[in-house]
Amino acid sequence: MWLLVGLGNPGDEYAGTRHNIGFQVVDELLRRIGAGAPRSKFGALVVEGQLLGERVIFCKPQEFMNVSGQAVARVAQFWKAPLAHTVVIHDDLDVPFGRLKLGTGGGAGGHNGLRSIIADAGGPDFIRIRVGIDRPPANWRGVDYVLAAFSGAERRELATVIADAADAAESIVGKGLTAAMNQFNQKKTKPEKP
């Protein structure tokens, strides 16, 4: 049993923002398995499905980022999903755009969604897929940057970044975290500038 959580904020005004990339990755995984429409349960949109022969609960918390851990905790408790098999997909300011960093444990790193999950879902020892969104420009506040839409240049690469993050989630479920880390932590999804 696996619990795959994509972080984001509910509502059309947040769709397509940097902070919602976790939602977009879960949507890509659901598209790949041909899943039906999610159902609303425990403050989240939830789909039960199979991924590489494993039972998976796909979860998109709908109670806003800073309290998303409450929905994650309720979903995990209901389906008895262990923390060690919980994968949280989220944006990360400290990772360059187009890069992924996979790992487990650690702090929140200033991310309110992670802080909420650590507080409400049983601690920090869940798996993370950190999807790089890069640091904001000098004249931007972090909160404004994460709640803004991707730039035109980023949007041209976004489908590849989302596909890579979905591939990473599949690799974790199918091969385990260590193999997935070896495959994705060094992979450059963004083309190098000449």
Coordinates of N, CA, C and O in Angstrom, one line a residue:
M1 N 0.8 -1.2 0.0 CA 0.0 0.0 0.0 C 0.9 1.2 0.0 O 1.8 1.4 0.8
W2 N 0.6 2.1 -0.9 CA 1.3 3.4 -1.0 C 0.3 4.5 -1.0 O -0.8 4.4 -1.5
L3 N 0.7 5.7 -0.4 CA 0.0 6.9 -0.5 C 0.8 7.9 -1.2 O 1.9 8.3 -0.8
L4 N 0.3 8.4 -2.4 CA 1.0 9.4 -3.1 C 0.2 10.7 -3.0 O -0.9 10.8 -3.4
V5 N 0.9 11.7 -2.4 CA 0.3 13.0 -2.1 C 0.9 14.1 -3.0 O 2.1 14.2 -3.0
G6 N 0.1 14.8 -3.7 CA 0.5 16.0 -4.4 C 0.0 17.2 -3.7 O -1.1 17.3 -3.4
L7 N 1.0 18.1 -3.4 CA 0.6 19.3 -2.6 C 0.2 20.4 -3.6 O 0.8 20.6 -4.7
G8 N -0.7 21.2 -3.1 CA -1.2 22.4 -3.9 C -2.3 23.1 -3.1 O -2.6 22.7 -2.0
N9 N -2.9 24.1 -3.7 CA -4.0 24.8 -3.1 C -5.2 24.6 -4.0 O -5.1 24.6 -5.2
P10 N -6.4 24.4 -3.4 CA -7.6 24.2 -4.1 C -8.1 25.5 -4.8 O -7.8 26.6 -4.3
G11 N -8.8 25.4 -5.8 CA -9.4 26.6 -6.5 C -8.8 26.9 -7.8 O -7.6 26.8 -8.0
D12 N -9.6 27.4 -8.7 CA -9.1 27.7 -10.1 C -8.1 28.8 -10.0 O -7.2 28.8 -10.9
E13 N -8.1 29.7 -9.1 CA -7.2 30.8 -9.1 C -5.7 30.3 -8.8 O -4.8 31.1 -9.0
Y14 N -5.6 29.1 -8.3 CA -4.2 28.6 -8.0 C -3.8 27.6 -9.0 O -2.6 27.2 -9.0
A15 N -4.7 27.1 -9.9 CA -4.3 26.2 -10.9 C -3.2 26.8 -11.8 O -3.2 27.9 -12.1
G16 N -2.2 26.0 -12.0 CA -1.1 26.5 -12.9 C 0.0 27.3 -12.1 O 0.9 27.8 -12.8
T17 N -0.1 27.5 -10.8 CA 0.9 28.2 -10.1 C 2.0 27.2 -9.7 O 1.9 26.0 -9.7
R18 N 3.1 27.8 -9.3 CA 4.3 27.0 -8.9 C 4.0 26.2 -7.7 O 4.5 25.0 -7.6
H19 N 3.2 26.7 -6.8 CA 2.9 26.0 -5.6 C 2.1 24.7 -5.8 O 1.9 23.9 -4.9
N20 N 1.4 24.6 -7.0 CA 0.5 23.5 -7.3 C 1.1 22.5 -8.1 O 0.4 21.6 -8.7
I21 N 2.4 22.4 -8.3 CA 3.0 21.4 -9.2 C 2.8 20.0 -8.7 O 2.6 19.1 -9.5
G22 N 2.6 19.8 -7.4 CA 2.3 18.5 -6.8 C 1.0 18.0 -7.3 O 0.9 16.8 -7.7
F23 N 0.0 18.9 -7.4 CA -1.3 18.5 -8.0 C -1.1 18.0 -9.4 O -1.7 17.1 -9.9
Q24 N -0.3 18.8 -10.2 CA -0.2 18.5 -11.6 C 0.5 17.1 -11.8 O 0.2 16.4 -12.7
V25 N 1.5 16.8 -10.9 CA 2.1 15.5 -11.0 C 1.1 14.3 -10.7 O 1.1 13.3 -11.4
V26 N 0.3 14.5 -9.7 CA -0.7 13.5 -9.4 C -1.7 13.4 -10.6 O -2.0 12.2 -10.9
D27 N -2.1 14.5 -11.1 CA -3.0 14.4 -12.3 C -2.3 13.6 -13.5 O -3.0 12.8 -14.1
E28 N -1.0 13.8 -13.7 CA -0.3 13.0 -14.7 C -0.3 11.5 -14.4 O -0.6 10.7 -15.3
L29 N -0.1 11.2 -13.2 CA -0.1 9.8 -12.8 C -1.5 9.2 -13.0 O -1.6 8.1 -13.5
L30 N -2.5 9.9 -12.6 CA -3.9 9.5 -12.8 C -4.2 9.3 -14.3 O -4.9 8.3 -14.7
R31 N -3.7 10.2 -15.1 CA -3.9 10.1 -16.6 C -3.3 8.8 -17.1 O -3.8 8.1 -17.9
R32 N -2.1 8.5 -16.6 CA -1.3 7.3 -17.0 C -2.0 6.0 -16.7 O -2.0 5.1 -17.5
I33 N -2.7 6.0 -15.6 CA -3.4 4.7 -15.2 C -4.8 4.7 -15.6 O -5.5 3.7 -15.4
G34 N -5.3 5.7 -16.3 CA -6.6 5.8 -16.8 C -7.7 5.8 -15.7 O -8.7 5.2 -15.8
A35 N -7.3 6.5 -14.6 CA -8.2 6.6 -13.4 C -9.5 7.4 -13.7 O -9.5 8.3 -14.5
G36 N -10.5 7.1 -13.0 CA -11.7 7.8 -13.1 C -11.6 9.1 -12.3 O -10.5 9.4 -11.7
A37 N -12.7 9.8 -12.2 CA -12.7 11.1 -11.4 C -12.4 10.9 -9.9 O -12.9 9.9 -9.4
P38 N -11.6 11.7 -9.3 CA -11.4 11.6 -7.9 C -12.7 11.9 -7.1 O -13.6 12.6 -7.6
R39 N -12.7 11.3 -5.9 CA -13.9 11.6 -5.0 C -13.4 12.4 -3.8 O -12.2 12.3 -3.4
S40 N -14.3 13.2 -3.3 CA -13.9 14.0 -2.2 C -14.1 13.2 -0.9 O -15.2 12.6 -0.6
K41 N -13.0 13.1 -0.1 CA -13.1 12.3 1.1 C -12.0 12.8 2.1 O -10.9 13.0 1.7
F42 N -12.4 13.0 3.3 CA -11.5 13.4 4.4 C -10.8 14.8 4.1 O -9.6 14.9 4.5
G43 N -11.4 15.6 3.3 CA -10.8 16.9 3.0 C -9.8 16.8 1.9 O -8.9 17.7 1.7
A44 N -9.9 15.8 1.0 CA -9.0 15.6 -0.1 C -9.7 15.1 -1.3 O -10.8 14.5 -1.1
L45 N -9.1 15.2 -2.5 CA -9.6 14.5 -3.6 C -8.8 13.2 -3.7 O -7.5 13.3 -3.7
V46 N -9.4 12.1 -3.7 CA -8.8 10.8 -3.5 C -9.2 9.8 -4.7 O -10.3 9.8 -5.1
V47 N -8.2 9.0 -5.1 CA -8.4 8.0 -6.1 C -7.7 6.7 -5.6 O -6.5 6.8 -5.3
E48 N -8.4 5.6 -5.6 CA -7.7 4.3 -5.3 C -7.4 3.7 -6.7 O -8.2 3.7 -7.6
G49 N -6.2 3.2 -6.8 CA -5.8 2.6 -8.0 C -4.6 1.7 -7.9 O -4.1 1.4 -6.8
Q50 N -4.1 1.2 -9.0 CA -3.0 0.3 -9.1 C -1.9 1.0 -9.9 O -2.1 1.6 -10.9
L51 N -0.6 0.9 -9.4 CA 0.5 1.5 -10.1 C 1.6 0.4 -10.0 O 2.1 0.1 -9.0
L52 N 2.0 -0.1 -11.2 CA 3.0 -1.1 -11.3 C 2.7 -2.3 -10.4 O 3.5 -2.9 -9.7
G53 N 1.4 -2.7 -10.3 CA 1.0 -3.8 -9.6 C 0.8 -3.6 -8.1 O 0.5 -4.5 -7.3
E54 N 1.1 -2.3 -7.6 CA 0.9 -2.0 -6.2 C -0.3 -1.2 -6.0 O -0.7 -0.4 -6.8
R55 N -1.0 -1.4 -4.9 CA -2.2 -0.6 -4.5 C -1.7 0.7 -4.1 O -0.8 0.9 -3.2
V56 N -2.3 1.8 -4.6 CA -1.9 3.2 -4.4 C -3.2 4.0 -4.1 O -4.2 3.9 -4.8
I57 N -3.1 4.9 -3.1 CA -4.1 5.9 -2.9 C -3.4 7.2 -3.4 O -2.4 7.6 -2.9
F58 N -4.1 7.9 -4.3 CA -3.6 9.1 -4.9 C -4.4 10.2 -4.1 O -5.6 10.1 -4.0
C59 N -3.7 11.2 -3.6 CA -4.4 12.2 -2.7 C -3.9 13.6 -3.1 O -2.7 13.9 -3.2
K60 N -4.9 14.5 -3.2 CA -4.7 15.9 -3.4 C -5.5 16.7 -2.3 O -6.7 16.9 -2.4
P61 N -4.8 17.1 -1.2 CA -5.5 17.8 -0.1 C -6.2 19.0 -0.6 O -5.6 19.7 -1.5
Q62 N -7.4 19.3 -0.1 CA -8.2 20.4 -0.6 C -8.4 21.4 0.5 O -9.4 22.2 0.4
E63 N -7.6 21.4 1.6 CA -7.8 22.4 2.7 C -6.7 23.4 2.8 O -6.4 23.9 3.8
F64 N -6.1 23.8 1.7 CA -5.1 24.8 1.5 C -3.8 24.2 2.1 O -3.7 23.4 3.0
M65 N -2.7 24.8 1.6 CA -1.4 24.2 1.8 C -1.0 24.2 3.3 O -0.5 23.2 3.8
N66 N -1.3 25.3 4.0 CA -0.7 25.3 5.4 C -1.5 24.4 6.4 O -1.0 24.2 7.5
V67 N -2.5 23.7 6.0 CA -3.2 22.7 6.8 C -3.4 21.4 6.1 O -4.2 20.6 6.5
S68 N -2.6 21.2 5.0 CA -2.8 20.0 4.2 C -2.5 18.7 5.0 O -3.0 17.7 4.6
G69 N -1.7 18.8 6.0 CA -1.3 17.6 6.8 C -2.5 17.0 7.5 O -2.6 15.8 7.7
Q70 N -3.6 17.8 7.8 CA -4.8 17.3 8.4 C -5.4 16.3 7.5 O -5.8 15.2 7.9
A71 N -5.6 16.6 6.2 CA -6.2 15.7 5.3 C -5.4 14.5 5.0 O -5.9 13.4 4.9
V72 N -4.0 14.7 4.9 CA -3.1 13.6 4.7 C -3.2 12.6 5.8 O -3.3 11.4 5.6
A73 N -3.3 13.1 7.0 CA -3.3 12.3 8.2 C -4.6 11.4 8.2 O -4.6 10.2 8.5
R74 N -5.8 12.1 7.9 CA -7.0 11.3 7.8 C -7.0 10.3 6.8 O -7.5 9.2 7.0
V75 N -6.5 10.6 5.6 CA -6.5 9.6 4.5 C -5.6 8.5 4.9 O -5.9 7.3 4.7
A76 N -4.4 8.8 5.4 CA -3.4 7.7 5.8 C -4.0 6.8 6.9 O -3.9 5.6 6.8
Q77 N -4.7 7.4 7.8 CA -5.3 6.6 8.9 C -6.4 5.7 8.4 O -6.4 4.5 8.7
F78 N -7.2 6.2 7.5 CA -8.3 5.4 7.0 C -7.8 4.2 6.2 O -8.3 3.1 6.3
W79 N -6.8 4.4 5.3 CA -6.3 3.4 4.5 C -5.1 2.6 5.1 O -4.6 1.8 4.5
K80 N -4.8 3.0 6.3 CA -3.7 2.4 7.0 C -2.4 2.4 6.2 O -1.6 1.4 6.1
A81 N -2.1 3.6 5.6 CA -0.9 3.8 4.8 C 0.2 4.2 5.7 O 0.1 5.2 6.4
P82 N 1.3 3.4 5.8 CA 2.4 3.7 6.7 C 3.2 5.0 6.2 O 3.3 5.2 5.0
L83 N 3.8 5.7 7.1 CA 4.5 6.9 6.8 C 5.7 6.6 5.8 O 6.0 7.3 4.9
A84 N 6.3 5.4 6.0 CA 7.4 5.0 5.2 C 7.0 4.8 3.7 O 7.8 4.8 2.8
H85 N 5.7 4.6 3.5 CA 5.2 4.4 2.1 C 4.3 5.6 1.7 O 3.5 5.4 0.8
T86 N 4.6 6.7 2.3 CA 3.9 7.9 1.9 C 4.9 8.8 1.1 O 6.0 9.1 1.6
V87 N 4.5 9.1 -0.1 CA 5.3 10.0 -1.0 C 4.6 11.3 -1.2 O 3.5 11.4 -1.6
V88 N 5.3 12.4 -0.8 CA 4.8 13.7 -1.0 C 5.5 14.4 -2.1 O 6.7 14.5 -2.1
I89 N 4.8 14.9 -3.1 CA 5.3 15.6 -4.2 C 5.0 17.1 -4.1 O 3.9 17.5 -3.9
H90 N 6.1 17.9 -4.1 CA 5.9 19.3 -3.8 C 6.9 20.2 -4.5 O 8.0 19.7 -4.9
D91 N 6.6 21.5 -4.6 CA 7.5 22.5 -5.1 C 8.6 22.8 -4.1 O 8.4 22.6 -2.9
D92 N 9.8 23.2 -4.7 CA 10.9 23.5 -3.8 C 11.7 24.7 -4.4 O 12.2 24.6 -5.5
L93 N 11.8 25.7 -3.6 CA 12.5 26.9 -4.0 C 14.0 26.7 -4.0 O 14.8 27.5 -4.7
D94 N 14.5 25.7 -3.3 CA 16.0 25.5 -3.2 C 16.5 24.6 -4.2 O 17.7 24.2 -4.2
V95 N 15.7 24.1 -5.1 CA 16.1 23.2 -6.2 C 15.9 24.0 -7.5 O 14.8 24.6 -7.7
P96 N 16.9 24.0 -8.4 CA 16.8 24.7 -9.7 C 15.6 24.2 -10.5 O 15.2 23.0 -10.4
F97 N 14.9 25.1 -11.2 CA 13.8 24.7 -12.0 C 14.2 23.6 -13.0 O 15.3 23.6 -13.6
G98 N 13.4 22.5 -13.0 CA 13.6 21.4 -13.9 C 14.4 20.3 -13.3 O 14.6 19.3 -13.9
R99 N 14.8 20.4 -12.0 CA 15.5 19.4 -11.3 C 14.6 18.7 -10.3 O 13.7 19.4 -9.8
L100 N 14.9 17.5 -10.0 CA 14.2 16.7 -8.9 C 15.2 16.3 -7.9 O 16.3 16.0 -8.2
K101 N 14.7 16.3 -6.6 CA 15.5 15.8 -5.5 C 14.6 14.9 -4.7 O 13.6 15.3 -4.2
L102 N 15.0 13.6 -4.7 CA 14.2 12.6 -3.9 C 15.0 12.3 -2.6 O 16.2 12.3 -2.6
G103 N 14.2 12.0 -1.6 CA 14.8 11.7 -0.3 C 13.7 11.4 0.7 O 12.5 11.3 0.4
T104 N 14.1 11.1 1.9 CA 13.2 10.9 3.0 C 13.6 11.6 4.3 O 14.8 11.9 4.4
G105 N 12.7 12.0 5.1 CA 13.0 12.6 6.3 C 13.4 14.1 6.1 O 13.4 14.6 5.0
G106 N 13.8 14.7 7.2 CA 14.3 16.1 7.2 C 13.2 17.0 7.7 O 12.1 16.6 8.0
G107 N 13.5 18.3 7.6 CA 12.6 19.3 8.1 C 11.7 19.8 7.0 O 11.6 19.3 5.9
A108 N 11.0 20.9 7.3 CA 10.1 21.5 6.3 C 10.7 22.4 5.3 O 10.2 22.7 4.3
G109 N 11.9 22.9 5.6 CA 12.6 23.8 4.7 C 11.8 25.1 4.3 O 11.9 25.6 3.2
G110 N 11.0 25.6 5.3 CA 10.2 26.7 5.0 C 8.9 26.5 4.2 O 8.2 27.4 3.9
H111 N 8.6 25.2 3.9 CA 7.4 24.8 3.1 C 6.3 24.5 4.1 O 6.3 23.6 4.9
N112 N 5.2 25.4 4.0 CA 4.1 25.2 4.9 C 3.4 23.9 4.8 O 2.9 23.3 5.8
G113 N 3.3 23.3 3.6 CA 2.6 22.1 3.4 C 3.4 20.9 4.1 O 2.8 20.1 4.8
L114 N 4.7 20.9 3.9 CA 5.5 19.9 4.6 C 5.5 20.1 6.1 O 5.4 19.1 6.9
R115 N 5.5 21.3 6.6 CA 5.4 21.6 8.0 C 4.1 21.0 8.6 O 4.1 20.4 9.6
S116 N 3.0 21.2 7.9 CA 1.7 20.7 8.3 C 1.7 19.1 8.3 O 1.2 18.5 9.2
I117 N 2.3 18.5 7.3 CA 2.3 17.1 7.2 C 3.2 16.5 8.4 O 2.8 15.6 9.0
I118 N 4.3 17.1 8.6 CA 5.2 16.7 9.7 C 4.4 16.8 11.0 O 4.5 15.8 11.9
A119 N 3.7 17.9 11.2 CA 3.0 18.1 12.5 C 1.8 17.1 12.7 O 1.5 16.6 13.8
D120 N 1.1 16.9 11.6 CA -0.2 16.2 11.7 C -0.2 14.7 11.3 O -1.1 13.9 11.7
A121 N 0.8 14.3 10.5 CA 0.7 12.9 9.9 C 1.7 12.0 10.5 O 1.9 10.9 10.0
G122 N 2.4 12.4 11.6 CA 3.2 11.4 12.3 C 4.7 11.6 12.3 O 5.4 10.8 12.7
G123 N 5.1 12.7 11.7 CA 6.6 13.0 11.7 C 7.1 13.2 10.3 O 6.4 13.3 9.4
P124 N 8.5 13.4 10.3 CA 9.1 13.8 9.0 C 9.5 12.6 8.1 O 10.0 12.8 7.0
D125 N 9.3 11.4 8.5 CA 9.9 10.3 7.8 C 9.1 9.7 6.7 O 8.9 8.5 6.6
F126 N 8.6 10.6 5.8 CA 8.0 10.2 4.6 C 8.9 10.6 3.4 O 9.9 11.3 3.6
I127 N 8.6 10.0 2.3 CA 9.4 10.2 1.1 C 9.0 11.5 0.5 O 7.8 11.8 0.4
R128 N 10.0 12.2 -0.1 CA 9.7 13.5 -0.7 C 10.2 13.5 -2.1 O 11.3 13.0 -2.4
I129 N 9.4 14.0 -3.1 CA 9.8 14.3 -4.4 C 9.8 15.8 -4.5 O 8.7 16.4 -4.6
R130 N 11.0 16.4 -4.4 CA 11.1 17.9 -4.4 C 11.2 18.3 -5.9 O 12.2 17.9 -6.6
V131 N 10.3 19.0 -6.4 CA 10.3 19.5 -7.8 C 10.8 20.9 -7.8 O 10.1 21.8 -7.2
G132 N 11.9 21.2 -8.4 CA 12.5 22.5 -8.4 C 11.8 23.5 -9.1 O 11.3 23.3 -10.3
I133 N 11.6 24.7 -8.4 CA 10.9 25.8 -9.1 C 11.9 27.0 -9.1 O 11.5 28.1 -9.6
D134 N 13.1 26.9 -8.5 CA 14.1 27.9 -8.5 C 13.8 29.0 -7.5 O 12.6 29.1 -7.0
R135 N 14.7 29.8 -7.2 CA 14.6 31.0 -6.3 C 13.9 32.1 -7.0 O 14.0 32.3 -8.2
P136 N 13.1 32.9 -6.3 CA 12.5 34.1 -6.9 C 13.5 35.1 -7.3 O 14.5 35.2 -6.7
P137 N 13.2 35.9 -8.3 CA 14.0 37.1 -8.5 C 14.1 38.0 -7.3 O 13.3 37.9 -6.4
A138 N 15.2 38.8 -7.3 CA 15.5 39.6 -6.1 C 14.3 40.5 -5.7 O 14.2 40.8 -4.5
N139 N 13.5 41.0 -6.6 CA 12.4 41.9 -6.3 C 11.1 41.2 -6.0 O 10.1 41.9 -5.8
W140 N 11.1 39.9 -5.8 CA 9.9 39.1 -5.5 C 10.0 38.6 -4.1 O 11.0 38.1 -3.6
R141 N 8.8 38.6 -3.4 CA 8.7 37.9 -2.1 C 8.4 36.4 -2.4 O 7.8 36.1 -3.4
G142 N 8.9 35.5 -1.6 CA 8.8 34.1 -1.8 C 7.3 33.7 -2.0 O 7.0 32.9 -2.9
V143 N 6.4 34.2 -1.1 CA 5.0 33.9 -1.2 C 4.4 34.3 -2.5 O 3.6 33.6 -3.1
D144 N 4.8 35.5 -3.0 CA 4.2 35.9 -4.3 C 4.7 35.0 -5.4 O 4.0 34.8 -6.4
Y145 N 6.0 34.6 -5.3 CA 6.6 33.8 -6.4 C 5.9 32.4 -6.5 O 5.6 32.0 -7.6
V146 N 5.7 31.8 -5.3 CA 5.2 30.4 -5.4 C 3.7 30.4 -5.8 O 3.2 29.5 -6.4
L147 N 3.0 31.6 -5.5 CA 1.6 31.7 -5.9 C 1.4 32.3 -7.3 O 0.2 32.5 -7.7
A148 N 2.5 32.5 -8.0 CA 2.4 33.1 -9.4 C 2.4 31.9 -10.4 O 2.9 30.8 -10.1
A149 N 1.9 32.2 -11.6 CA 2.0 31.2 -12.7 C 3.4 31.1 -13.1 O 4.3 32.0 -13.0
F150 N 3.7 29.9 -13.7 CA 5.0 29.7 -14.3 C 5.3 30.7 -15.4 O 4.3 31.1 -16.1
S151 N 6.5 31.1 -15.7 CA 6.8 32.0 -16.8 C 6.6 31.3 -18.1 O 6.5 30.0 -18.1
G152 N 6.6 32.0 -19.2 CA 6.5 31.4 -20.5 C 7.6 30.4 -20.8 O 7.3 29.3 -21.3
A153 N 8.8 30.8 -20.5 CA 9.9 29.8 -20.7 C 9.8 28.6 -19.9 O 10.0 27.5 -20.3
E154 N 9.3 28.7 -18.6 CA 9.1 27.5 -17.8 C 8.0 26.7 -18.3 O 8.0 25.4 -18.3
R155 N 6.9 27.3 -18.8 CA 5.7 26.6 -19.3 C 6.1 25.7 -20.5 O 5.6 24.6 -20.6
R156 N 7.1 26.1 -21.3 CA 7.5 25.3 -22.4 C 8.2 24.1 -22.0 O 8.3 23.1 -22.7
E157 N 8.8 24.0 -20.8 CA 9.5 22.9 -20.2 C 8.7 22.1 -19.2 O 9.0 21.0 -18.8
L158 N 7.5 22.7 -18.8 CA 6.8 22.1 -17.7 C 6.3 20.7 -17.9 O 6.4 19.9 -17.0
A159 N 5.8 20.4 -19.1 CA 5.3 19.0 -19.3 C 6.4 18.0 -19.1 O 6.2 16.9 -18.5
T160 N 7.6 18.3 -19.5 CA 8.8 17.4 -19.3 C 9.1 17.2 -17.8 O 9.3 16.1 -17.3
V161 N 9.0 18.4 -17.1 CA 9.3 18.3 -15.6 C 8.3 17.5 -14.9 O 8.6 16.6 -14.1
I162 N 7.0 17.7 -15.2 CA 5.9 16.9 -14.6 C 6.0 15.4 -15.0 O 5.9 14.6 -14.1
A163 N 6.3 15.1 -16.2 CA 6.5 13.7 -16.6 C 7.7 13.1 -15.9 O 7.6 11.9 -15.4
D164 N 8.8 13.8 -15.7 CA 9.9 13.3 -14.9 C 9.5 13.0 -13.5 O 9.9 12.0 -12.9
A165 N 8.8 13.9 -12.9 CA 8.4 13.7 -11.5 C 7.4 12.5 -11.4 O 7.5 11.8 -10.4
A166 N 6.5 12.4 -12.3 CA 5.6 11.2 -12.3 C 6.4 9.9 -12.5 O 6.2 8.9 -11.9
D167 N 7.5 10.0 -13.4 CA 8.3 8.8 -13.6 C 9.0 8.5 -12.3 O 9.2 7.3 -11.9
A168 N 9.5 9.5 -11.5 CA 10.1 9.3 -10.2 C 9.2 8.6 -9.2 O 9.6 7.7 -8.5
A169 N 8.0 9.0 -9.2 CA 7.0 8.4 -8.3 C 6.8 6.9 -8.7 O 6.8 6.1 -7.8
E170 N 6.7 6.7 -10.0 CA 6.6 5.3 -10.4 C 7.8 4.5 -10.0 O 7.7 3.3 -9.6
S171 N 9.0 5.0 -10.2 CA 10.2 4.3 -9.8 C 10.3 4.0 -8.3 O 10.7 2.9 -7.9
I172 N 9.8 5.0 -7.5 CA 9.8 4.7 -6.0 C 8.9 3.5 -5.7 O 9.3 2.6 -5.0
V173 N 7.7 3.5 -6.3 CA 6.7 2.4 -6.0 C 7.3 1.1 -6.6 O 7.1 0.1 -6.0
G174 N 7.8 1.2 -7.8 CA 8.2 -0.1 -8.5 C 9.6 -0.6 -8.1 O 9.8 -1.8 -8.0
K175 N 10.6 0.3 -7.8 CA 11.9 -0.2 -7.6 C 12.5 0.2 -6.2 O 13.5 -0.3 -5.8
G176 N 11.8 1.1 -5.5 CA 12.3 1.5 -4.2 C 12.9 2.9 -4.2 O 13.4 3.3 -5.3
L177 N 13.1 3.5 -3.1 CA 13.6 4.9 -3.0 C 15.1 4.9 -3.5 O 15.4 5.8 -4.2
T178 N 15.9 4.0 -3.0 CA 17.3 4.1 -3.4 C 17.5 4.1 -4.9 O 18.3 4.9 -5.4
A179 N 16.9 3.1 -5.6 CA 17.0 3.0 -7.0 C 16.5 4.3 -7.7 O 17.1 4.8 -8.6
A180 N 15.4 4.8 -7.2 CA 14.8 6.0 -7.8 C 15.7 7.2 -7.5 O 15.9 8.1 -8.4
M181 N 16.3 7.3 -6.3 CA 17.3 8.4 -6.1 C 18.5 8.3 -7.0 O 18.9 9.3 -7.6
N182 N 19.0 7.1 -7.2 CA 20.1 7.0 -8.1 C 19.8 7.4 -9.6 O 20.6 7.9 -10.3
Q183 N 18.5 7.2 -9.9 CA 18.1 7.5 -11.3 C 17.8 9.0 -11.5 O 18.2 9.5 -12.5
F184 N 17.2 9.6 -10.5 CA 16.6 10.9 -10.7 C 17.4 12.1 -10.0 O 17.3 13.2 -10.5
N185 N 18.1 11.8 -9.0 CA 18.7 12.9 -8.3 C 19.8 13.6 -9.1 O 20.1 14.8 -8.8
Q186 N 20.4 12.9 -10.0 CA 21.4 13.5 -10.8 C 21.0 13.9 -12.2 O 21.7 14.5 -13.0
K187 N 19.7 13.5 -12.5 CA 19.2 13.8 -13.9 C 18.9 15.2 -14.1 O 18.3 15.9 -13.2
K188 N 19.3 15.8 -15.2 CA 19.1 17.2 -15.5 C 17.9 17.1 -16.5 O 18.0 16.7 -17.6
T189 N 16.7 17.7 -16.1 CA 15.6 17.7 -17.0 C 15.6 19.0 -17.8 O 15.0 19.1 -18.9
K190 N 16.4 20.0 -17.3 CA 16.4 21.3 -18.0 C 17.7 21.3 -18.9 O 18.8 20.9 -18.4
P191 N 17.5 21.6 -20.2 CA 18.7 21.6 -21.0 C 19.8 22.6 -20.5 O 19.4 23.7 -20.0
E192 N 21.0 22.3 -20.6 CA 22.1 23.2 -20.2 C 22.2 24.3 -21.2 O 22.1 24.1 -22.4
K193 N 22.4 25.5 -20.7 CA 22.6 26.7 -21.5 C 24.0 26.6 -22.1 O 25.0 26.2 -21.4
P194 N 24.2 26.9 -23.4 CA 25.5 26.9 -24.0 C 26.5 27.9 -23.4 O 26.1 28.9 -22.9

